[in-house]
CSV table of C-alpha atoms in Angstrom, one decimal:
chain,number,residue,atom,x,y,z
A,196,UNK,CA,-5.9,-84.2,-87.8
A,197,UNK,CA,-5.0,-85.8,-84.5
A,198,UNK,CA,-4.5,-89.6,-84.6
A,199,UNK,CA,-6.8,-91.7,-82.5
A,200,UNK,CA,-3.8,-93.2,-80.8
A,201,UNK,CA,-2.0,-90.0,-79.9
A,202,UNK,CA,-2.1,-88.9,-76.3
A,203,UNK,CA,-4.9,-86.6,-75.3
A,204,UNK,CA,-3.9,-83.3,-73.9
A,205,UNK,CA,-5.8,-82.5,-70.6
A,206,UNK,CA,-7.4,-79.2,-70.5
A,207,UNK,CA,-7.6,-77.4,-67.2
A,208,UNK,CA,-11.3,-78.4,-66.8
A,209,UNK,CA,-10.4,-82.1,-67.2
A,210,UNK,CA,-7.7,-82.2,-64.5
A,211,UNK,CA,-8.5,-84.2,-61.3
A,212,UNK,CA,-8.2,-82.4,-58.1
A,213,UNK,CA,-6.9,-84.3,-55.0
A,214,UNK,CA,-7.3,-82.5,-51.7
A,215,UNK,CA,-4.3,-82.5,-49.3
A,216,UNK,CA,-4.5,-85.0,-46.5
A,217,UNK,CA,-4.7,-82.3,-43.9
A,218,UNK,CA,-8.0,-81.0,-45.4
A,219,UNK,CA,-9.7,-84.4,-45.3
A,220,UNK,CA,-11.2,-86.3,-42.3
A,221,UNK,CA,-9.2,-89.5,-43.3
A,222,UNK,CA,-6.6,-88.9,-40.7
A,223,UNK,CA,-9.2,-88.9,-37.9
A,224,UNK,CA,-11.2,-91.8,-39.4
A,225,UNK,CA,-8.1,-94.1,-39.9
A,226,UNK,CA,-6.5,-93.1,-36.6
A,227,UNK,CA,-5.6,-96.1,-34.4
A,228,UNK,CA,-5.0,-95.9,-30.6
A,229,UNK,CA,-1.6,-97.6,-30.3
A,230,UNK,CA,-1.7,-97.4,-26.5
A,231,UNK,CA,-4.8,-99.5,-26.1
A,232,UNK,CA,-4.3,-103.1,-25.2
A,233,UNK,CA,-5.6,-105.6,-27.8
A,234,UNK,CA,-8.9,-107.3,-27.0
A,235,UNK,CA,-9.3,-111.1,-26.9
A,236,UNK,CA,-12.0,-112.8,-28.9
A,237,UNK,CA,-14.4,-112.7,-25.9
A,238,UNK,CA,-13.4,-109.1,-25.1
A,239,UNK,CA,-14.2,-108.0,-28.7
A,240,UNK,CA,-17.4,-110.0,-28.6
A,241,UNK,CA,-18.5,-108.3,-25.3
A,242,UNK,CA,-17.6,-104.9,-26.8
A,243,UNK,CA,-19.8,-105.6,-29.9
A,244,UNK,CA,-22.6,-107.0,-27.8
A,245,UNK,CA,-23.1,-103.9,-25.6
A,246,UNK,CA,-23.3,-101.8,-28.8
A,247,UNK,CA,-25.9,-104.0,-30.4
A,248,UNK,CA,-29.4,-102.8,-29.7
A,249,UNK,CA,-30.8,-106.2,-30.4
A,250,UNK,CA,-28.7,-107.7,-27.6
A,251,UNK,CA,-29.6,-104.9,-25.2
A,252,UNK,CA,-33.4,-105.3,-25.7
A,253,UNK,CA,-33.3,-109.1,-25.6
A,254,UNK,CA,-31.0,-109.1,-22.5
A,255,UNK,CA,-33.3,-106.6,-20.6
A,256,UNK,CA,-36.4,-108.7,-21.5
A,257,UNK,CA,-34.6,-111.9,-20.3
A,258,UNK,CA,-33.5,-110.2,-17.0
A,259,UNK,CA,-37.1,-109.1,-16.5
A,260,UNK,CA,-38.4,-112.6,-17.1
A,261,UNK,CA,-35.9,-114.0,-14.7
A,262,UNK,CA,-36.8,-111.6,-12.0
A,263,UNK,CA,-40.5,-112.4,-12.5
A,264,UNK,CA,-39.8,-116.1,-12.4
A,265,UNK,CA,-37.9,-115.7,-9.1
A,266,UNK,CA,-40.3,-113.3,-7.4
A,267,UNK,CA,-43.7,-113.6,-9.0
A,268,UNK,CA,-45.4,-112.7,-5.7
A,269,UNK,CA,-44.1,-109.1,-6.0
A,270,UNK,CA,-46.3,-108.4,-9.0
A,271,UNK,CA,-49.6,-109.9,-7.8
A,272,UNK,CA,-51.6,-110.6,-4.6
A,273,UNK,CA,-53.7,-113.4,-6.1
A,274,UNK,CA,-53.0,-117.1,-5.8
A,275,UNK,CA,-52.8,-118.6,-9.3
A,276,UNK,CA,-54.0,-122.1,-8.0
A,277,UNK,CA,-57.2,-120.8,-6.3
A,278,UNK,CA,-60.2,-120.1,-8.5
A,279,UNK,CA,-63.3,-118.2,-7.6
A,280,UNK,CA,-66.4,-119.2,-9.7
A,281,UNK,CA,-68.1,-116.0,-8.5
A,282,UNK,CA,-65.8,-114.0,-10.7
A,283,UNK,CA,-65.6,-116.5,-13.6
A,284,UNK,CA,-64.7,-115.1,-17.0
A,285,UNK,CA,-64.5,-111.6,-15.8
A,286,UNK,CA,-63.2,-108.7,-18.0
A,287,UNK,CA,-60.1,-106.8,-17.0
A,288,UNK,CA,-60.7,-104.5,-14.0
A,289,UNK,CA,-62.2,-104.8,-10.5
A,290,UNK,CA,-58.8,-105.9,-9.1
A,291,UNK,CA,-58.0,-108.3,-11.9
A,292,UNK,CA,-55.6,-106.7,-14.2
A,293,UNK,CA,-56.2,-109.0,-17.2
A,294,UNK,CA,-59.5,-110.5,-16.0
A,295,UNK,CA,-60.2,-114.1,-14.9
A,296,UNK,CA,-60.6,-117.5,-16.6
A,297,UNK,CA,-63.6,-119.6,-16.9
A,298,UNK,CA,-62.6,-121.3,-13.6
A,299,UNK,CA,-62.1,-118.0,-11.9
A,300,UNK,CA,-58.3,-117.9,-11.9
A,301,UNK,CA,-56.6,-114.6,-12.2
A,302,UNK,CA,-55.0,-114.4,-15.6
A,303,UNK,CA,-52.2,-112.0,-14.7
A,304,UNK,CA,-51.2,-114.2,-11.7
A,305,UNK,CA,-51.1,-117.4,-13.9
A,306,UNK,CA,-49.0,-115.7,-16.5
A,307,UNK,CA,-46.5,-114.5,-13.9
A,308,UNK,CA,-46.2,-117.9,-12.2
A,309,UNK,CA,-46.1,-119.7,-15.5
A,310,UNK,CA,-42.9,-117.9,-16.3
A,311,UNK,CA,-41.1,-119.9,-13.6
A,312,UNK,CA,-42.2,-123.2,-15.1
A,313,UNK,CA,-41.2,-122.4,-18.6
A,314,UNK,CA,-37.8,-120.9,-17.8
A,315,UNK,CA,-37.0,-123.8,-15.4
A,316,UNK,CA,-37.7,-126.5,-17.9
A,317,UNK,CA,-36.0,-124.6,-20.7
A,318,UNK,CA,-32.9,-123.9,-18.7
A,319,UNK,CA,-32.4,-127.4,-17.4
A,320,UNK,CA,-33.1,-129.0,-20.8
A,321,UNK,CA,-30.6,-126.6,-22.4
A,322,UNK,CA,-27.9,-127.4,-19.9
A,323,UNK,CA,-28.4,-131.2,-20.1
A,324,UNK,CA,-28.6,-131.3,-23.9
A,325,UNK,CA,-25.6,-129.0,-24.2
A,326,UNK,CA,-23.5,-131.3,-22.0
A,327,UNK,CA,-24.5,-134.4,-23.9
A,328,UNK,CA,-24.1,-132.8,-27.3
A,329,UNK,CA,-20.6,-131.3,-26.5
A,330,UNK,CA,-19.3,-134.6,-25.1
A,331,UNK,CA,-20.5,-136.7,-28.0
A,332,UNK,CA,-19.6,-134.2,-30.7
A,333,UNK,CA,-16.2,-133.4,-29.3
A,334,UNK,CA,-15.1,-137.0,-29.0
A,335,UNK,CA,-16.5,-137.9,-32.5
A,336,UNK,CA,-14.7,-135.0,-34.1
A,337,UNK,CA,-11.4,-135.2,-32.3
A,338,UNK,CA,-10.8,-138.9,-32.0
A,339,UNK,CA,-12.3,-139.8,-35.4
A,340,UNK,CA,-12.1,-143.3,-36.9
A,341,UNK,CA,-14.7,-145.9,-35.9
A,342,UNK,CA,-15.7,-143.9,-32.8
A,343,UNK,CA,-16.7,-141.0,-35.0
A,344,UNK,CA,-18.7,-143.4,-37.2
A,345,UNK,CA,-20.5,-145.0,-34.3
A,346,UNK,CA,-21.3,-141.7,-32.6
A,347,UNK,CA,-22.4,-140.0,-35.9
A,348,UNK,CA,-24.8,-142.9,-36.6
A,349,UNK,CA,-26.3,-142.6,-33.1
A,350,UNK,CA,-26.7,-138.9,-33.5
A,351,UNK,CA,-28.4,-139.4,-36.8
A,352,UNK,CA,-30.9,-141.9,-35.3
A,353,UNK,CA,-31.9,-139.4,-32.5
A,354,UNK,CA,-31.9,-136.5,-35.1
A,355,UNK,CA,-34.6,-138.4,-37.1
A,356,UNK,CA,-36.9,-138.5,-34.0
A,357,UNK,CA,-39.0,-135.3,-33.7
A,358,UNK,CA,-38.5,-133.6,-30.4
A,359,UNK,CA,-42.2,-133.3,-29.4
A,360,UNK,CA,-43.2,-136.7,-30.7
A,361,UNK,CA,-40.3,-138.4,-28.8
A,362,UNK,CA,-41.3,-136.5,-25.6
A,363,UNK,CA,-45.0,-137.6,-26.1
A,364,UNK,CA,-43.9,-141.2,-26.3
A,365,UNK,CA,-41.7,-140.9,-23.2
A,366,UNK,CA,-44.5,-139.3,-21.3
A,367,UNK,CA,-47.0,-142.0,-22.2
A,368,UNK,CA,-44.5,-144.6,-21.0
A,369,UNK,CA,-44.3,-143.0,-17.6
A,370,UNK,CA,-47.1,-144.4,-15.3
A,371,UNK,CA,-46.7,-141.8,-12.6
A,372,UNK,CA,-46.4,-138.0,-12.4
A,373,UNK,CA,-43.2,-136.3,-13.5
A,374,UNK,CA,-41.3,-133.5,-12.0
A,375,UNK,CA,-40.0,-130.4,-13.7
A,376,UNK,CA,-36.5,-131.9,-13.9
A,377,UNK,CA,-37.9,-135.1,-15.5
A,378,UNK,CA,-39.6,-133.0,-18.2
A,379,UNK,CA,-36.4,-131.2,-18.9
A,380,UNK,CA,-34.5,-134.5,-19.0
A,381,UNK,CA,-36.9,-136.0,-21.5
A,382,UNK,CA,-36.6,-132.9,-23.8
A,383,UNK,CA,-32.8,-133.0,-23.5
A,384,UNK,CA,-32.7,-136.7,-24.5
A,385,UNK,CA,-34.4,-135.9,-27.8
A,386,UNK,CA,-32.9,-132.4,-28.3
A,387,UNK,CA,-29.1,-132.8,-28.1
A,388,UNK,CA,-28.4,-133.7,-31.7
A,389,UNK,CA,-27.9,-130.3,-33.2
A,390,UNK,CA,-25.4,-129.4,-30.5
A,391,UNK,CA,-23.5,-132.6,-31.2
A,392,UNK,CA,-23.4,-132.0,-34.9
A,393,UNK,CA,-22.2,-128.4,-34.5
A,394,UNK,CA,-19.6,-129.3,-31.9
A,395,UNK,CA,-18.2,-132.0,-34.2
A,396,UNK,CA,-17.9,-129.7,-37.1
A,397,UNK,CA,-16.2,-127.0,-35.0
A,398,UNK,CA,-13.7,-129.5,-33.5
A,399,UNK,CA,-12.9,-130.9,-36.9
A,400,UNK,CA,-12.1,-127.3,-38.0
A,401,UNK,CA,-10.0,-126.4,-35.0
A,402,UNK,CA,-8.0,-129.6,-34.5
A,403,UNK,CA,-6.2,-129.1,-37.8
A,404,UNK,CA,-4.8,-125.7,-36.8
A,405,UNK,CA,-1.1,-125.2,-36.3
A,406,UNK,CA,-1.3,-124.5,-32.5
A,407,UNK,CA,-2.9,-127.9,-31.9
A,408,UNK,CA,-0.2,-129.6,-34.0
A,409,UNK,CA,2.5,-127.7,-32.1
A,410,UNK,CA,0.9,-128.8,-28.8
A,411,UNK,CA,0.9,-132.4,-29.9
A,412,UNK,CA,4.5,-132.1,-30.9
A,413,UNK,CA,5.4,-130.8,-27.5
A,414,UNK,CA,4.0,-134.0,-25.9
A,415,UNK,CA,0.4,-133.0,-25.0
A,416,UNK,CA,-2.0,-135.9,-24.9
A,417,UNK,CA,-5.3,-136.1,-26.8
A,418,UNK,CA,-7.5,-135.2,-23.8
A,419,UNK,CA,-5.2,-132.3,-22.8
A,420,UNK,CA,-5.4,-130.9,-26.4
A,421,UNK,CA,-9.1,-131.4,-26.5
A,422,UNK,CA,-9.8,-129.7,-23.1
A,423,UNK,CA,-7.2,-126.9,-23.2
A,424,UNK,CA,-6.9,-126.0,-26.9
A,425,UNK,CA,-9.6,-127.4,-29.1
A,426,UNK,CA,-12.8,-127.0,-27.1
A,427,UNK,CA,-12.1,-123.4,-26.0
A,428,UNK,CA,-11.7,-122.4,-29.6
A,429,UNK,CA,-14.7,-124.4,-30.8
A,430,UNK,CA,-17.2,-123.4,-28.2
A,431,UNK,CA,-18.5,-120.2,-29.8
A,432,UNK,CA,-21.1,-121.7,-32.2
A,433,UNK,CA,-22.1,-124.1,-29.4
A,434,UNK,CA,-23.0,-121.1,-27.2
A,435,UNK,CA,-25.1,-119.6,-29.9
A,436,UNK,CA,-27.0,-122.8,-30.6
A,437,UNK,CA,-27.6,-123.5,-26.9
A,438,UNK,CA,-29.1,-120.0,-26.5
A,439,UNK,CA,-31.5,-120.6,-29.4
A,440,UNK,CA,-32.3,-124.1,-28.1
A,441,UNK,CA,-33.5,-122.7,-24.8
A,442,UNK,CA,-36.3,-121.0,-26.7
A,443,UNK,CA,-37.1,-124.2,-28.6
A,444,UNK,CA,-37.4,-126.2,-25.3
A,445,UNK,CA,-39.7,-123.6,-23.9
A,446,UNK,CA,-42.0,-124.0,-26.9
A,447,UNK,CA,-41.8,-127.8,-26.6
A,448,UNK,CA,-42.8,-127.6,-22.9
A,449,UNK,CA,-45.7,-125.4,-23.7
A,450,UNK,CA,-46.8,-127.8,-26.4
A,451,UNK,CA,-46.7,-130.7,-24.1
A,452,UNK,CA,-48.7,-128.8,-21.5
A,453,UNK,CA,-51.2,-127.8,-24.1
A,454,UNK,CA,-51.7,-131.5,-24.8
A,455,UNK,CA,-52.1,-132.3,-21.1
A,456,UNK,CA,-48.7,-134.0,-20.7
A,457,UNK,CA,-47.3,-131.8,-18.0
A,458,UNK,CA,-46.8,-132.3,-14.3
A,459,UNK,CA,-49.8,-130.2,-13.3
A,460,UNK,CA,-47.8,-127.1,-12.6
A,461,UNK,CA,-48.9,-123.7,-14.0
A,462,UNK,CA,-47.9,-123.3,-17.6
A,463,UNK,CA,-48.6,-121.1,-20.5
A,464,UNK,CA,-49.4,-124.1,-22.6
A,465,UNK,CA,-52.1,-125.4,-20.3
A,466,UNK,CA,-53.6,-121.9,-20.0
A,467,UNK,CA,-53.8,-121.7,-23.8
A,468,UNK,CA,-55.6,-125.0,-23.8
A,469,UNK,CA,-58.0,-124.0,-21.0
A,470,UNK,CA,-58.9,-120.8,-22.9
A,471,UNK,CA,-60.2,-122.5,-25.9
A,472,UNK,CA,-63.8,-123.1,-24.6
A,473,UNK,CA,-64.2,-119.4,-24.1
A,474,UNK,CA,-62.6,-118.3,-27.4
A,475,UNK,CA,-65.7,-116.8,-28.9
A,476,UNK,CA,-66.9,-115.0,-25.8
A,477,UNK,CA,-63.5,-113.9,-24.4
A,478,UNK,CA,-60.7,-114.3,-27.0
A,479,UNK,CA,-58.3,-112.3,-24.8
A,480,UNK,CA,-57.9,-115.3,-22.4
A,481,UNK,CA,-56.1,-117.1,-25.3
A,482,UNK,CA,-54.2,-113.9,-26.4
A,483,UNK,CA,-52.5,-113.1,-23.1
A,484,UNK,CA,-50.6,-116.4,-22.5
A,485,UNK,CA,-49.8,-116.7,-26.2
A,486,UNK,CA,-48.2,-113.2,-26.1
A,487,UNK,CA,-46.2,-114.1,-23.0
A,488,UNK,CA,-44.9,-117.3,-24.7
A,489,UNK,CA,-44.0,-115.4,-27.9
A,490,UNK,CA,-42.1,-112.7,-26.0
A,491,UNK,CA,-40.1,-115.2,-24.0
A,492,UNK,CA,-39.1,-117.3,-27.0
A,493,UNK,CA,-38.4,-114.3,-29.2
A,494,UNK,CA,-36.1,-112.9,-26.5
A,495,UNK,CA,-33.9,-115.9,-26.5
A,496,UNK,CA,-33.8,-116.1,-30.3
A,497,UNK,CA,-32.9,-112.5,-30.5
A,498,UNK,CA,-30.2,-113.0,-27.9
A,499,UNK,CA,-28.8,-116.0,-29.9
A,500,UNK,CA,-28.7,-113.9,-33.1
A,501,UNK,CA,-26.8,-111.1,-31.3
A,502,UNK,CA,-24.3,-113.5,-29.8
A,503,UNK,CA,-23.7,-115.1,-33.2
A,504,UNK,CA,-23.0,-111.8,-34.8
A,505,UNK,CA,-20.6,-110.8,-32.0
A,506,UNK,CA,-18.7,-114.1,-32.0
A,507,UNK,CA,-18.7,-114.6,-35.8
A,508,UNK,CA,-18.9,-111.3,-37.7
A,509,UNK,CA,-18.7,-113.2,-41.0
A,510,UNK,CA,-22.1,-114.7,-40.3
A,511,UNK,CA,-23.9,-111.3,-40.1
A,512,UNK,CA,-26.8,-110.8,-42.4
A,513,UNK,CA,-26.0,-108.3,-45.1
């Protein structure tokens, strides 16, 4: 009888077969082009972006929206500010692609021209809030000490203020009409905090790296290190957040217009508000501007997700 601890003799049927390397596709799969130049972080990100269908779709939608905002007159012959009560609440057709509102405005024309207002406010608010957040977050994270404590407490105070509520208070405090830039400035004043918090965290992570220490040892000052070494390596999450924030500011602007706190320009939010009286008889008047707003915001959120995946592969959803 064979002992339980004696070695087991392999029969021919039990032997493991390993194919020769020449008969497998591993050589082609693992092949590396040693002649190709290595890509930088931004080059690798661009390479990944153009291969990401989410980025391609969102980028095409955004380019289309930008073209419409720049040249809305190419897509319609109607003036969105002139209503004709003779064609009030008309169904789609008879020259009006999406029909008319209760006041006789062409719905398609107002959607097209409303794109300009939404993108303008969103873009200006995104740029201003990003500049404020990067400056405050970078100095708080890099300098540290009491400056970090003071700036962090100021950031927390503004972070506790809701974006739309703070904008409503600011609008009610203004006695006269406001411009598009003023609306963007108000939104930026209450919307820079997440950029500052992300910038501070990224700077704290980068400033402890060896290349920053080496630069300091070679005599580089704090501002030089911050501008040339720390910020360029900490800007990736800021770009992602700023892209998503643009969509947030567009929603905030539409909300303010819905509440009647705009500057009187054509806006998807005001069109949604004006369509409420005719909701039962013609619900599509509410549907069209709502879809336009949703597509615009979704495009920037999708773009932000794609950029995040390209710049930080570890953050990709499994």
